[in-house]
Coordinates of C-alpha atoms (C1' of nucleotides) in Angstrom, one line a residue:
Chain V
X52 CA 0.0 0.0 0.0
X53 CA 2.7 2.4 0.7
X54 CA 6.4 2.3 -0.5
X55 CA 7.7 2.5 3.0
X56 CA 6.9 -1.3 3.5
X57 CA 10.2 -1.7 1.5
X58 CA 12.3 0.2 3.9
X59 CA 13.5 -2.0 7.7
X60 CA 13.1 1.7 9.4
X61 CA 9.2 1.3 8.6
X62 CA 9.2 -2.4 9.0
X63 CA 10.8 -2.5 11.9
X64 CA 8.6 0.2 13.8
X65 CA 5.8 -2.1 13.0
X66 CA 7.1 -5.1 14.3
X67 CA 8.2 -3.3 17.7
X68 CA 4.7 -1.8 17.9
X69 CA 3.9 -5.7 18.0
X70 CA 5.7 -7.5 20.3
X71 CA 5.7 -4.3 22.2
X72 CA 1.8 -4.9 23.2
X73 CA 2.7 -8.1 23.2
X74 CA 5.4 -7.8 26.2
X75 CA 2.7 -5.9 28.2
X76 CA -0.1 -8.4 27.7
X77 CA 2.3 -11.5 28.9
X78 CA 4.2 -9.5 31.7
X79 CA 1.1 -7.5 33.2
X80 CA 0.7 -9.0 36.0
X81 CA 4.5 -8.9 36.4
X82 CA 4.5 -5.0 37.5
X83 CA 7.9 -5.0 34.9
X84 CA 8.3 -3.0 31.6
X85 CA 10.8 -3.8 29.4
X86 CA 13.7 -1.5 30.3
X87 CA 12.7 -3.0 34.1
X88 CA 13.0 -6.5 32.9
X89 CA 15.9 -6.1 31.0
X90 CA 17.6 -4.2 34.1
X91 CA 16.9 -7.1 36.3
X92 CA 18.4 -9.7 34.3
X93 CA 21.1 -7.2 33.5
X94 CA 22.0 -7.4 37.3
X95 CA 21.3 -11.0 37.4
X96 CA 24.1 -11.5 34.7
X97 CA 26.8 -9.0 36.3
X98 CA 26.1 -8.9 40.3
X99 CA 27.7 -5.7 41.6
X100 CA 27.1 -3.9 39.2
X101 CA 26.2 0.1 39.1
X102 CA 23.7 1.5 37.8
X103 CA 24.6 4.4 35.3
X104 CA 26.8 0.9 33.5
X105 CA 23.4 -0.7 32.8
X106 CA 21.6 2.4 31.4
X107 CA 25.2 2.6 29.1
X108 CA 24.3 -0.5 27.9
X109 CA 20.5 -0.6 27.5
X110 CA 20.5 2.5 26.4
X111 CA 18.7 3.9 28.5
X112 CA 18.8 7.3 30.5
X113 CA 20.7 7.6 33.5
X114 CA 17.6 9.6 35.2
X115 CA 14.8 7.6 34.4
X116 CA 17.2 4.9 36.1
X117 CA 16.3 6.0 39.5
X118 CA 12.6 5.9 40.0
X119 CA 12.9 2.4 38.0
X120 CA 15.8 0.9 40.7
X121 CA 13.9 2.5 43.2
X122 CA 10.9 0.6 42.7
X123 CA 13.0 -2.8 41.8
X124 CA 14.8 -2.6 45.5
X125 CA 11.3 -1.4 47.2
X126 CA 9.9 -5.0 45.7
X127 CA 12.6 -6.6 47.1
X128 CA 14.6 -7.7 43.9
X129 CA 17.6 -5.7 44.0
X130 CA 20.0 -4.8 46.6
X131 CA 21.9 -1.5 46.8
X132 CA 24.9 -1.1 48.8
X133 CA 27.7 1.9 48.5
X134 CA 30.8 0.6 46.6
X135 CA 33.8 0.2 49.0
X136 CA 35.8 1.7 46.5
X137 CA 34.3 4.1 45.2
X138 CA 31.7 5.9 47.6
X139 CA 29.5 7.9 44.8
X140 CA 29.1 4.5 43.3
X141 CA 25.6 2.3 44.2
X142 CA 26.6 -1.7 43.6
X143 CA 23.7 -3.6 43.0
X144 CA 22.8 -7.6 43.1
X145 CA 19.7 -9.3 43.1
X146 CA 17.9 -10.5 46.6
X147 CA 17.6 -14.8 47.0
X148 CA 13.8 -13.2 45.9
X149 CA 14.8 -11.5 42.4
X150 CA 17.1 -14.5 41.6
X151 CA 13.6 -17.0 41.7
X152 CA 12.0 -13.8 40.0
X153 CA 14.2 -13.3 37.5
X154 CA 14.5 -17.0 36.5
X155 CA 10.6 -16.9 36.2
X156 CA 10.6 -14.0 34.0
X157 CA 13.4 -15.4 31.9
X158 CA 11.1 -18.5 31.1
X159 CA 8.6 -15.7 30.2
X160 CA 10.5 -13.9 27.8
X161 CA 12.0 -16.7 25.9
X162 CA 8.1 -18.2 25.7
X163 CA 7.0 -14.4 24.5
X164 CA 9.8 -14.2 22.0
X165 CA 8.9 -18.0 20.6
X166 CA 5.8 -16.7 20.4
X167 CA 6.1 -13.3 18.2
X168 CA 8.5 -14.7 16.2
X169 CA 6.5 -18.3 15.4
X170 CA 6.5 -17.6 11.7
X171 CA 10.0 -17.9 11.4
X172 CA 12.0 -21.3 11.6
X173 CA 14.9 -21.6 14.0
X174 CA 17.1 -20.5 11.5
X175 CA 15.4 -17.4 10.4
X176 CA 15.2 -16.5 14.0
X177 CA 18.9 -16.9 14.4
X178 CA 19.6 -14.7 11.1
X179 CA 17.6 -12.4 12.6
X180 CA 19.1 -11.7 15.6
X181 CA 22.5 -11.6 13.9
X182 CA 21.4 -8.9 11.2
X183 CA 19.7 -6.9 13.9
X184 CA 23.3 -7.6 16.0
X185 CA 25.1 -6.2 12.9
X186 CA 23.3 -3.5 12.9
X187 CA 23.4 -2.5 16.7
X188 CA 27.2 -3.0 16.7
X189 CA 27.7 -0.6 14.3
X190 CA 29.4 2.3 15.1
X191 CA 27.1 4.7 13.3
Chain Q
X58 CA 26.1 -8.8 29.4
X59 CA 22.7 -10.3 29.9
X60 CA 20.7 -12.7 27.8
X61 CA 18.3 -10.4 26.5
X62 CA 20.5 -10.3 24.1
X63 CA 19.4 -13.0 22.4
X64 CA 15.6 -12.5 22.6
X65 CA 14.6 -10.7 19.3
X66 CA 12.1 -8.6 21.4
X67 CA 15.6 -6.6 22.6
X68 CA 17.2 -6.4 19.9
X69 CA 14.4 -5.2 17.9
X70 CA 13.7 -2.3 20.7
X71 CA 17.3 -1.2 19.9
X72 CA 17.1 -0.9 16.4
X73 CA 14.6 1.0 16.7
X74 CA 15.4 3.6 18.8
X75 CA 18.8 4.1 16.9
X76 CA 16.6 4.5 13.8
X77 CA 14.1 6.6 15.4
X78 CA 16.8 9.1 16.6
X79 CA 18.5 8.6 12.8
X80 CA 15.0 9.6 11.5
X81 CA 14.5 12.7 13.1
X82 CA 18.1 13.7 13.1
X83 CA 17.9 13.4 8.8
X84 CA 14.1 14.8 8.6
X85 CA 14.4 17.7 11.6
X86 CA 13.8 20.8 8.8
X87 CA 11.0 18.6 7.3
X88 CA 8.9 19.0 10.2
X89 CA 7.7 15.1 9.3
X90 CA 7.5 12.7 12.2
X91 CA 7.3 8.9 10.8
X92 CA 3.8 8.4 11.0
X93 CA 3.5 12.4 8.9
X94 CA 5.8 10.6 6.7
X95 CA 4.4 7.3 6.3
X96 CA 0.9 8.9 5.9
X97 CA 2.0 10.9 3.3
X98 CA 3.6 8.3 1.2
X99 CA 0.3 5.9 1.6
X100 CA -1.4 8.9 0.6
X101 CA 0.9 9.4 -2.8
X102 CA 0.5 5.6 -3.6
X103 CA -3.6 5.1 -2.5
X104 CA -5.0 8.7 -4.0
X105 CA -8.6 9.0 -2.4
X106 CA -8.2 7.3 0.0
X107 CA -9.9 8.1 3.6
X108 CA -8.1 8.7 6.8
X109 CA -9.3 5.8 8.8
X110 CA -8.3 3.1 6.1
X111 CA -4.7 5.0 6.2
X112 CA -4.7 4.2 10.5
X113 CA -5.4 0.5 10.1
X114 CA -2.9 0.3 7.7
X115 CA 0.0 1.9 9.6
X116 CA -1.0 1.2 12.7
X117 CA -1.9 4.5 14.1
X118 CA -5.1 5.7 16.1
X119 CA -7.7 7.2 13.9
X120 CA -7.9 9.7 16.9
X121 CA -4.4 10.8 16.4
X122 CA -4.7 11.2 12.5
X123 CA -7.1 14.4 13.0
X124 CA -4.5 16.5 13.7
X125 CA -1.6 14.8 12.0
X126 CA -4.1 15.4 8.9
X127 CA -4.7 18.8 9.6
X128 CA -1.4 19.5 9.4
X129 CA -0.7 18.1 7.0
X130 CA -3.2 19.7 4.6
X131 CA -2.7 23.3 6.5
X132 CA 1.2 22.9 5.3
X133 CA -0.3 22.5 1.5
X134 CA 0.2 19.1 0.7
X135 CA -2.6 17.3 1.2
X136 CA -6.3 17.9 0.2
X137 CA -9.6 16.4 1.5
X138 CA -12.7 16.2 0.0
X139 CA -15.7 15.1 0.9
X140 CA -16.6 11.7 -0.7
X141 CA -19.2 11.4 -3.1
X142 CA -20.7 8.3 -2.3
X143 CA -20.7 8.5 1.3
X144 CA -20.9 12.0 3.3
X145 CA -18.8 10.8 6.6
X146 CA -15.8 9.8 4.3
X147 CA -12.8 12.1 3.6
X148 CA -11.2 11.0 0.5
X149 CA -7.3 12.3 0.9
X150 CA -5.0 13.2 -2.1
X151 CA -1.7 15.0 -2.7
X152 CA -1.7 18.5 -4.0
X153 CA 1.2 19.4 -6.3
X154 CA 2.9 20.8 -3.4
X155 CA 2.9 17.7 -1.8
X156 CA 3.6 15.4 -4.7
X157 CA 7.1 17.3 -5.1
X158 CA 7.6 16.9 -1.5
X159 CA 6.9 13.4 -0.7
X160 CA 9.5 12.7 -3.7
X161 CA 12.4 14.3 -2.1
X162 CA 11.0 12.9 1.8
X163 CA 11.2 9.3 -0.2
X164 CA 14.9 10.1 -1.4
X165 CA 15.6 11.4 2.1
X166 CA 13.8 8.3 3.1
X167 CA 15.4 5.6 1.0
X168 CA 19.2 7.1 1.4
X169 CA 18.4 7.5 5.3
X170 CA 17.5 3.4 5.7
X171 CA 20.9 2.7 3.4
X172 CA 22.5 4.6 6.2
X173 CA 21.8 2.6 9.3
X174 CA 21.7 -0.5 7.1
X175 CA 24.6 -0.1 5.9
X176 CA 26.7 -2.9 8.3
X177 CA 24.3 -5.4 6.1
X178 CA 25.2 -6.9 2.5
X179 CA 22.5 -6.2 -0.3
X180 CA 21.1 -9.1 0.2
X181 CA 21.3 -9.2 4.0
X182 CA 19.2 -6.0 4.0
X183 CA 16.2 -8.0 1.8
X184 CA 16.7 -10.4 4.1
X185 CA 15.7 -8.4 7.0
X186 CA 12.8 -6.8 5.2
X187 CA 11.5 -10.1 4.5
X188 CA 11.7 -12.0 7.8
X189 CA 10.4 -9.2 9.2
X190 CA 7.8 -9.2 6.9
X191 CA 7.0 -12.6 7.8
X192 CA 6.5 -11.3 11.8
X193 CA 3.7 -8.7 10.6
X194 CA 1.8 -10.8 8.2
X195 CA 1.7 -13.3 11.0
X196 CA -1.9 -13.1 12.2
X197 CA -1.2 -13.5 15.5
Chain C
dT225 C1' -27.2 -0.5 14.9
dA226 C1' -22.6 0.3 12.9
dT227 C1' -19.2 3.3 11.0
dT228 C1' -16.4 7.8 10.1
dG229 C1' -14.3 11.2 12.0
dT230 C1' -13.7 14.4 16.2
dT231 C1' -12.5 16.0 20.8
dA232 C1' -10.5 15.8 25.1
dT233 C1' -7.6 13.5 28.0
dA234 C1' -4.3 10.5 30.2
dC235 C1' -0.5 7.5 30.3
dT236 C1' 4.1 5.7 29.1
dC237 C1' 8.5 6.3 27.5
dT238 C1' 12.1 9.3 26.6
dA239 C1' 15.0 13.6 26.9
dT240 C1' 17.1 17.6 29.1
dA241 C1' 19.0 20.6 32.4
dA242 C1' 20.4 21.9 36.9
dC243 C1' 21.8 20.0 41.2
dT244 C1' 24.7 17.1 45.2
dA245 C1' 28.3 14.5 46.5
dT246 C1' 32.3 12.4 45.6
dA247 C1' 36.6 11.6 43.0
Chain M
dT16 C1' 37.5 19.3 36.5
dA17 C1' 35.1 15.0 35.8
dT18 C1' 31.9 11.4 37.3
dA19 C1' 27.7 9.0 39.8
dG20 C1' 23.5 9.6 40.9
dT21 C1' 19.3 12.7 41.8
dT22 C1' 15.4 15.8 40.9
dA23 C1' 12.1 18.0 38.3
dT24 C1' 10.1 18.8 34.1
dA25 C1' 8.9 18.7 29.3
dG26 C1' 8.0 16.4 25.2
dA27 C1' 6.6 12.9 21.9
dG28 C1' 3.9 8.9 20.9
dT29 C1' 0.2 6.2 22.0
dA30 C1' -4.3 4.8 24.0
dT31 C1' -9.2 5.4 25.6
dA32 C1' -13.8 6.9 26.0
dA33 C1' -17.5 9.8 24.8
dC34 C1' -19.5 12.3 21.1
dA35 C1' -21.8 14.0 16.3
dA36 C1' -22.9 13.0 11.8
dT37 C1' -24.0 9.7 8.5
dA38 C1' -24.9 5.1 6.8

DNA sequence: TATTGTTATACTCTATAACTATA
DNA sequence: TATAGTTATAGAGTATAACAATA
């Protein structure tokens, strides 16, 4: 219908739009948005580490970290403790709580991204990810 | 540095917002936002056409077409006319103005997705388009 | 009774700038 | 002088519900 179904910018919105509304439908109940999810399993990943380092690397912003940590350590997930080293420095690990959390919403995502993406074959999943890899590692 | 990294649902979130910040970095003096854009080139390919039809097809809120619509036309580059057949319908069409314009925003368009696809092979750029294709037709 | 388009509004996500405390 | 984190705020994009006009 429109010439911009032949560009990935266009395409690509789309899709996000999709699995977007998908995420919140499957993870309601979980109280987590993405950039939460992703920050917990960040954590879970690389115990002790700060804060401003995971918004570096999910691209997020550093001041719409706090309120989202906050509510992360107020749920009892996620542990903050000053660094020895370093005292402007928050270190943060998951609780024995966020660990069986985070495993649970793990098993979530994986069945959420199975699910949105259960018109491609293994393969064409795989590709995927690596061209979208390609594409993120690239300078710019 | 967590395993989000291998969901598509990530990765897909940060393509995106690399484009999205590309996008309005390349079409600031424009004054287009991607769904101005996208309406305007469904618009150039589907003359006549109403508003609503052009919000089911890009996956916008009829709602938030009124004034992305009146903009649009206000700027000069798109007309509405009553439909002849049936009185609640709009039928949209490009003026002059606007056919010149959506010509260059398509070049802009076109040279701006060989930009951040440019890490990708000919070929691994269709490829994208067409496993992402694949996710959208899905029915869900 | 259903559909097209409109209005008003609210919510989420993201961005920016000024601030503190520490280094 | 630079960095980690905070606060407050603004903006864009999206979503929802009630409405008028028309079919």
């Amino acid at each position: 219908m429109s010439f911009v179904e032949e560009t990935v910018g266009y395409m690509i919105r789309r899709v996000q739009e999709r699995m977007f509304a998908a995420f919140h439908r499957r993870f309601a109940d979980s109280g987590l948005t993405p950039a939460a999810y992703a920050t917990l399993a960040t954590i879970d990943r690389n115990p002790g580490v700060r804060q401003g380092r995971i918004a570096e690397e999910l691209g997020l912003q550093n001041s719409n970290m706090v309120n989202l940590i906050k509510s992360l350590v107020e749920r009892g997930f996620v542990e903050r403790h000053r660094s020895a080293s370093d005292n402007r420095v928050f270190t943060l690990t998951l609780s024995s709580a966020g660990k069986l959390f985070i495993e649970k919403m793990n098993e979530r995502a994986l069945a959420l991204d199975a699910e949105y993406t259960r018109s491609l074959s293994d393969e064409e999943r795989r590709t995927l990810i690596e061209l979208l890899g390609k594409m993120i590692t690239d300078p710019q």
